[in-house]
Structures are given as C-alpha cells and as structure tokens.
Amino acid sequence: MQPVERIAQLREMLNKYNHEYYVLNSPTVSDREFDYLMAELDTLERENPELDDPLSPTHRVGSDLTKGFVQVRHIYPMLSLGNTYSVDEVDEWVKRTQSALGTEPVLVGEMKFDGTSISIIYEHGRMVR
C-alpha cells in the first residue's frame, strides 16, 4: 500500500475511533491499539511531509468538552505519562518531567480511571474549586 493510501486509511480510522471515544463514549478499540495506529500515522506523515494536513488526527485532540466550564490555570501542572507501555518509557517520562520542573518530581501511583483527572482546591477546609 502506498503511503498516501495508508495515511488516508489511518486518518479515517482514527477519526472514527476519536468520535466513538469522545462523542459516543463507546470505544471499539483499545487505547494501546489506538496509540499504535496514531504512532504509525505520525511516522508516515513525518516521512511524507508533502501529505501533511492540519485536520489530521495527529494535529488535534478529539473531545466533547463542555463549553460551560471556566478555564483556570492549575497551581501545579497536571502532567500525564502519555502513552507509556514499558518501564523504560516511564523512566524517560520521569527524566523529561525532572528536566521541565528543574527538580526531582514526587510521584504517586494510583489506579487509572480512563479519561478522568481532577484538581481540587480547598481553603479553610472548604472546597472552593
């Protein structure tokens, strides 16, 4: 299959999977499979820059964010491991985080609830945000 054909195929698949995940809340592929397809598309696009498209799934994140929420700056950055599937990838993330923060990060490991993160601010024992 020619790169142009595979890129078109991957874009179509990934757009469909993004819609299923973010809009329908009913994914049909695992996160790992999605990540591998996205990595393949990213590689093909970098190898074939003439086929770049700003609407490609590699250039955006599919989301159904509610517009009713006010955006705020977090006191502490809410960092993500990204797509990590090995101890080596986690080690690399720790190194990048340490470099970005200028200090060794304090790590807490917890079970992951897919698509969920929260930062809560309490003042005088009362939740304010």
mmCIF file of C-alpha atoms in Angstrom:
data_model
loop_
_atom_site.group_PDB
_atom_site.id
_atom_site.type_symbol
_atom_site.label_atom_id
_atom_site.label_comp_id
_atom_site.label_asym_id
_atom_site.label_seq_id
_atom_site.Cartn_x
_atom_site.Cartn_y
_atom_site.Cartn_z
ATOM 1 C CA MET A 1 0.000 0.000 0.000
ATOM 2 C CA GLN A 2 1.338 3.428 -0.956
ATOM 3 C CA PRO A 3 1.937 5.963 1.863
ATOM 4 C CA VAL A 4 -0.800 8.259 0.558
ATOM 5 C CA GLU A 5 -3.322 5.397 0.721
ATOM 6 C CA ARG A 6 -2.228 4.207 4.173
ATOM 7 C CA ILE A 7 -2.273 7.762 5.547
ATOM 8 C CA ALA A 8 -5.819 8.269 4.253
ATOM 9 C CA GLN A 9 -6.865 4.924 5.729
ATOM 10 C CA LEU A 10 -5.315 5.698 9.121
ATOM 11 C CA ARG A 11 -6.857 9.184 9.250
ATOM 12 C CA GLU A 12 -10.296 7.770 8.501
ATOM 13 C CA MET A 13 -9.935 5.030 11.133
ATOM 14 C CA LEU A 14 -8.554 7.364 13.808
ATOM 15 C CA ASN A 15 -11.252 9.989 13.194
ATOM 16 C CA LYS A 16 -13.868 7.248 13.602
ATOM 17 C CA TYR A 17 -12.220 5.967 16.801
ATOM 18 C CA ASN A 18 -11.970 9.507 18.202
ATOM 19 C CA HIS A 19 -15.684 10.042 17.543
ATOM 20 C CA GLU A 20 -16.564 6.742 19.231
ATOM 21 C CA TYR A 21 -14.415 7.584 22.250
ATOM 22 C CA TYR A 22 -15.074 11.293 22.779
ATOM 23 C CA VAL A 23 -18.607 11.753 21.457
ATOM 24 C CA LEU A 24 -20.320 8.372 21.735
ATOM 25 C CA ASN A 25 -18.403 7.305 24.865
ATOM 26 C CA SER A 26 -18.265 3.855 23.284
ATOM 27 C CA PRO A 27 -14.751 2.998 22.073
ATOM 28 C CA THR A 28 -14.327 -0.022 19.809
ATOM 29 C CA VAL A 29 -10.519 -0.290 20.044
ATOM 30 C CA SER A 30 -8.162 -0.440 22.996
ATOM 31 C CA ASP A 31 -6.086 2.598 23.951
ATOM 32 C CA ARG A 32 -2.982 0.650 23.039
ATOM 33 C CA GLU A 33 -4.259 -0.212 19.541
ATOM 34 C CA PHE A 34 -5.302 3.424 19.023
ATOM 35 C CA ASP A 35 -1.872 4.631 20.155
ATOM 36 C CA TYR A 36 -0.076 2.269 17.766
ATOM 37 C CA LEU A 37 -2.208 3.436 14.843
ATOM 38 C CA MET A 38 -1.596 7.075 15.801
ATOM 39 C CA ALA A 39 2.158 6.439 16.020
ATOM 40 C CA GLU A 40 2.100 4.797 12.588
ATOM 41 C CA LEU A 41 0.259 7.792 11.133
ATOM 42 C CA ASP A 42 2.645 10.228 12.803
ATOM 43 C CA THR A 43 5.649 8.375 11.376
ATOM 44 C CA LEU A 44 4.174 8.270 7.873
ATOM 45 C CA GLU A 45 3.328 11.984 7.994
ATOM 46 C CA ARG A 46 6.847 12.883 9.119
ATOM 47 C CA GLU A 47 8.324 10.711 6.354
ATOM 48 C CA ASN A 48 5.959 12.304 3.791
ATOM 49 C CA PRO A 49 5.633 15.989 4.768
ATOM 50 C CA GLU A 50 4.017 16.807 1.431
ATOM 51 C CA LEU A 51 0.979 14.837 2.672
ATOM 52 C CA ASP A 52 0.585 16.936 5.816
ATOM 53 C CA ASP A 53 -2.963 18.040 6.646
ATOM 54 C CA PRO A 54 -3.871 20.352 9.560
ATOM 55 C CA LEU A 55 -7.067 18.319 10.021
ATOM 56 C CA SER A 56 -5.113 15.107 10.602
ATOM 57 C CA PRO A 57 -5.759 13.368 13.933
ATOM 58 C CA THR A 58 -2.052 13.885 14.694
ATOM 59 C CA HIS A 59 -2.650 17.654 14.872
ATOM 60 C CA ARG A 60 -5.642 17.715 17.173
ATOM 61 C CA VAL A 61 -7.311 16.000 20.086
ATOM 62 C CA GLY A 62 -10.864 14.797 19.675
ATOM 63 C CA SER A 63 -13.033 15.959 22.540
ATOM 64 C CA ASP A 64 -16.544 16.786 23.571
ATOM 65 C CA LEU A 65 -15.557 19.340 26.207
ATOM 66 C CA THR A 66 -18.489 21.205 27.633
ATOM 67 C CA LYS A 67 -18.263 24.913 26.883
ATOM 68 C CA GLY A 68 -19.975 25.801 30.183
ATOM 69 C CA PHE A 69 -16.826 25.343 32.266
ATOM 70 C CA VAL A 70 -14.475 28.205 33.049
ATOM 71 C CA GLN A 71 -10.837 27.505 32.231
ATOM 72 C CA VAL A 72 -8.365 28.116 35.052
ATOM 73 C CA ARG A 73 -4.604 27.812 35.405
ATOM 74 C CA HIS A 74 -3.613 24.990 37.747
ATOM 75 C CA ILE A 75 -1.371 25.801 40.695
ATOM 76 C CA TYR A 76 0.636 22.676 39.904
ATOM 77 C CA PRO A 77 0.860 21.280 36.362
ATOM 78 C CA MET A 78 -1.312 18.244 35.745
ATOM 79 C CA LEU A 79 1.176 16.076 33.904
ATOM 80 C CA SER A 80 0.465 12.868 32.069
ATOM 81 C CA LEU A 81 2.557 9.813 31.387
ATOM 82 C CA GLY A 82 1.327 9.988 27.840
ATOM 83 C CA ASN A 83 1.478 6.698 26.006
ATOM 84 C CA THR A 84 3.737 4.532 28.117
ATOM 85 C CA TYR A 85 3.804 0.777 27.826
ATOM 86 C CA SER A 86 7.117 -0.123 29.458
ATOM 87 C CA VAL A 87 9.268 0.727 32.467
ATOM 88 C CA ASP A 88 11.802 2.368 30.121
ATOM 89 C CA GLU A 89 9.107 4.723 28.769
ATOM 90 C CA VAL A 90 8.098 5.678 32.312
ATOM 91 C CA ASP A 91 11.753 6.295 33.190
ATOM 92 C CA GLU A 92 12.064 8.602 30.157
ATOM 93 C CA TRP A 93 8.937 10.476 31.258
ATOM 94 C CA VAL A 94 10.401 10.963 34.745
ATOM 95 C CA LYS A 95 13.611 12.372 33.214
ATOM 96 C CA ARG A 96 11.647 14.788 30.975
ATOM 97 C CA THR A 97 9.494 15.870 33.920
ATOM 98 C CA GLN A 98 12.523 16.399 36.142
ATOM 99 C CA SER A 99 14.137 18.497 33.431
ATOM 100 C CA ALA A 100 10.983 20.576 32.909
ATOM 101 C CA LEU A 101 10.454 21.149 36.643
ATOM 102 C CA GLY A 102 14.106 21.669 37.482
ATOM 103 C CA THR A 103 13.706 19.354 40.460
ATOM 104 C CA GLU A 104 13.018 15.710 41.148
ATOM 105 C CA PRO A 105 9.262 15.078 40.983
ATOM 106 C CA VAL A 106 7.357 13.432 43.797
ATOM 107 C CA LEU A 107 5.453 10.526 42.281
ATOM 108 C CA VAL A 108 2.229 8.935 43.445
ATOM 109 C CA GLY A 109 0.916 5.833 41.703
ATOM 110 C CA GLU A 110 -2.811 5.225 41.638
ATOM 111 C CA MET A 111 -5.200 3.087 39.636
ATOM 112 C CA LYS A 112 -6.200 4.836 36.432
ATOM 113 C CA PHE A 113 -9.776 5.703 35.649
ATOM 114 C CA ASP A 114 -9.705 6.282 31.923
ATOM 115 C CA GLY A 115 -10.320 9.872 30.917
ATOM 116 C CA THR A 116 -10.545 11.158 34.470
ATOM 117 C CA SER A 117 -8.350 13.664 36.261
ATOM 118 C CA ILE A 118 -9.152 16.191 38.948
ATOM 119 C CA SER A 119 -7.508 19.009 40.819
ATOM 120 C CA ILE A 120 -9.401 20.219 43.889
ATOM 121 C CA ILE A 121 -8.610 23.395 45.826
ATOM 122 C CA TYR A 122 -9.604 23.653 49.487
ATOM 123 C CA GLU A 123 -9.474 26.848 51.524
ATOM 124 C CA HIS A 124 -10.008 26.609 55.287
ATOM 125 C CA GLY A 125 -11.282 23.060 54.898
ATOM 126 C CA ARG A 126 -13.853 24.011 52.275
ATOM 127 C CA MET A 127 -13.713 23.077 48.616
ATOM 128 C CA VAL A 128 -13.585 26.259 46.523
ATOM 129 C CA ARG A 129 -12.627 24.830 43.129
#
